[in-house]
Coordinates of N, CA and C in Angstrom, one line a residue:
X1 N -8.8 11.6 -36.5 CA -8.2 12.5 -35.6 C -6.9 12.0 -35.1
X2 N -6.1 12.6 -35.0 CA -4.3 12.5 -34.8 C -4.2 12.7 -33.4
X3 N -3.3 12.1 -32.3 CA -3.3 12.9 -31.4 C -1.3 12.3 -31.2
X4 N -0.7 13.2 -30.4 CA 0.5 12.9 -30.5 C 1.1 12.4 -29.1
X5 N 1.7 11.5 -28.8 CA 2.0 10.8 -27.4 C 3.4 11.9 -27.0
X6 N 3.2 12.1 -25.6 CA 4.3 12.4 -24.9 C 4.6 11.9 -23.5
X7 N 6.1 12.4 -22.9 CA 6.1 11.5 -22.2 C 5.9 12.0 -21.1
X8 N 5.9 11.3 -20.2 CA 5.7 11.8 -18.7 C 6.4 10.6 -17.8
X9 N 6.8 11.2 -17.1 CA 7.5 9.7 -16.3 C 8.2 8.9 -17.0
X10 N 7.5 7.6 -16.6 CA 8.1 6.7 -17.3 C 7.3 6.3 -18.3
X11 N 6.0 7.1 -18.8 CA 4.9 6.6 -19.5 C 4.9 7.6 -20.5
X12 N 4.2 7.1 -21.7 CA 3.8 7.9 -22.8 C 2.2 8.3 -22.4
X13 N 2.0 9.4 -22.9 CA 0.5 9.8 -22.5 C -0.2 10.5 -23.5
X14 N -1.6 10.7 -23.5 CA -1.5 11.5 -24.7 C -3.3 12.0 -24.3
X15 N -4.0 13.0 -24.8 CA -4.7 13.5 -24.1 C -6.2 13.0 -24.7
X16 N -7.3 13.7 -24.0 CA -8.3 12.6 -24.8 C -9.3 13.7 -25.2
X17 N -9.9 14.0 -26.4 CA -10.6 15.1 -27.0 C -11.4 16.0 -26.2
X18 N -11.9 17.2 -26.0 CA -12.6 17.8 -25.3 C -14.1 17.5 -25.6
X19 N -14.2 16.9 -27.0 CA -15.6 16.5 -27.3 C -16.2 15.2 -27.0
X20 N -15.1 14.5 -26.6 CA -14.8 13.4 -26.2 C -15.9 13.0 -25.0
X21 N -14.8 14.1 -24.0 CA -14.9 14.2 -22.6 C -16.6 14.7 -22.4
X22 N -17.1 15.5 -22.9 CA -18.1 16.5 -23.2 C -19.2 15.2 -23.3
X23 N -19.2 14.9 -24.4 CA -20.3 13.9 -25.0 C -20.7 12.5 -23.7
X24 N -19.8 12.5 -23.5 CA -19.5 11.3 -22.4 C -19.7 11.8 -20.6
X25 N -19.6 13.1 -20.1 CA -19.8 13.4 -19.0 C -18.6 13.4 -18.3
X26 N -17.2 13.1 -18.4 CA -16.2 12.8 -18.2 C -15.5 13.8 -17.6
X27 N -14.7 13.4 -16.6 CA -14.0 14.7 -15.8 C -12.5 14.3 -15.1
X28 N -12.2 15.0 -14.8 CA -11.0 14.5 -14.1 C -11.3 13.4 -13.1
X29 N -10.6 12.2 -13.2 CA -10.6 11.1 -11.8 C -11.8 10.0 -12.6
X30 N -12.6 10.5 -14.0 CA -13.5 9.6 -14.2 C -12.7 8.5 -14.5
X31 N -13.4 6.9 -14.4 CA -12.9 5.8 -14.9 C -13.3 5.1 -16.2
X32 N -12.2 4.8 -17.2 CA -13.0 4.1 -18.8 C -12.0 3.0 -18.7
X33 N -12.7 2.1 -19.4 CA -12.3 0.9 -19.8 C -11.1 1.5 -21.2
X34 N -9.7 0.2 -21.3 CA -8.7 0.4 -22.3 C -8.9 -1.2 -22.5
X35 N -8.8 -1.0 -24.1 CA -9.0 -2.4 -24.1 C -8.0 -2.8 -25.5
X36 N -7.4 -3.4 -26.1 CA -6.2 -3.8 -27.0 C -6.3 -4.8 -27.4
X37 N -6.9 -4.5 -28.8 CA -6.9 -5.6 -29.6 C -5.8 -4.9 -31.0
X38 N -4.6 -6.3 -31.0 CA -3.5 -5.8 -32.2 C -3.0 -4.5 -32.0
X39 N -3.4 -3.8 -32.8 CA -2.8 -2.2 -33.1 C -3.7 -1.2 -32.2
X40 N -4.8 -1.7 -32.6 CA -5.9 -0.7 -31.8 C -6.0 -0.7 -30.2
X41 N -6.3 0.7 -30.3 CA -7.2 1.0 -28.9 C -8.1 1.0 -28.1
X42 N -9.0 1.1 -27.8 CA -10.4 1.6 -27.8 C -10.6 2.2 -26.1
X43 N -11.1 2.8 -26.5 CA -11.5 3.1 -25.3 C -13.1 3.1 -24.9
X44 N -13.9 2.6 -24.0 CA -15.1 2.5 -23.5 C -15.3 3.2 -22.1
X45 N -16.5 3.8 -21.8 CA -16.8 4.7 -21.2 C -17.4 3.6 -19.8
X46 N -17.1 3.5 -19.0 CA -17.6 2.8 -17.4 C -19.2 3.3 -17.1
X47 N -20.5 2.9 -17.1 CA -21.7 3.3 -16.8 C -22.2 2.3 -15.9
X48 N -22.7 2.8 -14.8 CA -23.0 2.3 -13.9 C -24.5 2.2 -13.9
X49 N -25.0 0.8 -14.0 CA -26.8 0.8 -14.4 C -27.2 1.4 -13.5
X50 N -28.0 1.6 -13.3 CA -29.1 2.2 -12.4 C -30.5 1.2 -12.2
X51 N -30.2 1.1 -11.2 CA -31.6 0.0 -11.2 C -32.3 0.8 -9.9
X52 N -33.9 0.1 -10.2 CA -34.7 0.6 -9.1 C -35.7 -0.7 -8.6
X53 N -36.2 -0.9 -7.7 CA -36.5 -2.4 -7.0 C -38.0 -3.2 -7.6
X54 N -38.6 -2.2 -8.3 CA -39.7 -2.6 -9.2 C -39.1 -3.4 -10.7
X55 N -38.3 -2.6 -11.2 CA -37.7 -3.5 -12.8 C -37.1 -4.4 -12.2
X56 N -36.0 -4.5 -10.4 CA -35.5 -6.1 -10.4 C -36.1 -7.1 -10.0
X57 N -37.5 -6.6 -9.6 CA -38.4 -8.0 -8.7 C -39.0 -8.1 -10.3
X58 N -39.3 -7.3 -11.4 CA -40.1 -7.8 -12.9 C -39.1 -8.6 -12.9
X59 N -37.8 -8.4 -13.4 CA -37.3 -9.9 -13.9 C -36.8 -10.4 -13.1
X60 N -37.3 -10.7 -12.0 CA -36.8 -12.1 -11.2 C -37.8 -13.1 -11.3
X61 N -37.3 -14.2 -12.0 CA -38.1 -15.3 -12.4 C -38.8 -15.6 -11.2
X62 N -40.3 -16.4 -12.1 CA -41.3 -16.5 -11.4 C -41.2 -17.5 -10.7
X63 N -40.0 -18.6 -10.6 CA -40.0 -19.7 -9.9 C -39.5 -19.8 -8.7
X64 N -38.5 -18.5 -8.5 CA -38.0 -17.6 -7.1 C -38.8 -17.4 -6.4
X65 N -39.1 -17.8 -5.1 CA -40.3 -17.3 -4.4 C -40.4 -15.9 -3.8
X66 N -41.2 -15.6 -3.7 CA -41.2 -14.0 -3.4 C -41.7 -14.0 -2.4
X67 N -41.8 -13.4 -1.1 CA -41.7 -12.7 0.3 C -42.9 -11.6 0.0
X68 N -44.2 -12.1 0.8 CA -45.4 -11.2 0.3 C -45.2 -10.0 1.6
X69 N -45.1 -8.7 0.9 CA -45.3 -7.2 1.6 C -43.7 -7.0 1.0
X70 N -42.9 -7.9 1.1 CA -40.8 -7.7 1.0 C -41.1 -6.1 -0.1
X71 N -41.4 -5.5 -0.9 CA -41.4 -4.3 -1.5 C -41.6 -3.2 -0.6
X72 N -43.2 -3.2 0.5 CA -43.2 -2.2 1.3 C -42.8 -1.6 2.4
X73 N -41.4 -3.0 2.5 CA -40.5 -2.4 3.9 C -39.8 -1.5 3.7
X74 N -39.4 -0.4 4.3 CA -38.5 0.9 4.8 C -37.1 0.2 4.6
X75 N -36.6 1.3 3.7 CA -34.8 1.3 4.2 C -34.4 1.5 5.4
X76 N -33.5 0.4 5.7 CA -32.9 0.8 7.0 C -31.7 0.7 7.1
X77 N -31.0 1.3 6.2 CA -29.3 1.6 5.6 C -29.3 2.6 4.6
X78 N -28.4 2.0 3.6 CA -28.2 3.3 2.8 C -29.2 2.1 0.8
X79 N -29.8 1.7 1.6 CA -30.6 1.5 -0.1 C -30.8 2.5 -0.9
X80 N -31.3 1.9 -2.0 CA -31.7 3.4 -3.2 C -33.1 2.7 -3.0
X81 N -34.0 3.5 -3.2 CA -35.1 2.6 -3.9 C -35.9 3.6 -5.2

């Protein structure tokens, strides 16, 4: 796929595929990683994990001590659980 740079400002710009954007969830204001290696481009898509408080107490090593009930307390901010 070809795409052709123009200018704007003081920058060259150039637009990013509609199937692109599509496949990826991508919208105006979204943020992706540009990364330059030599000639190339790349671009990578920014995903924000998602964690929930049962998968991060599984892998918190067993030698961490753990706070017996610490799971069944109430948010009292803005937590996810």
């Amino acid at each position: 796929m070809q795409s052709t740079l123009r200018r704007s400002g003081g920058s060259l710009v150039m637009t990013v595929p509609k199937t692109f954007t599509d496949q990826n969830h991508l919208q105006d204001g979204s943020k992706v990683e540009l990364m330059v290696e030599g000639e190339r481009l790349t671009i990578q898509v920014n995903r924000k994990s998602k964690y929930d408080l049962k998968t991060l107490l599984a892998e918190m090593p067993k030698q961490f001590p753990r706070v017996s009930g610490w799971e069944e307390i109430t948010p009292v901010g803005e937590e996810l659980l």
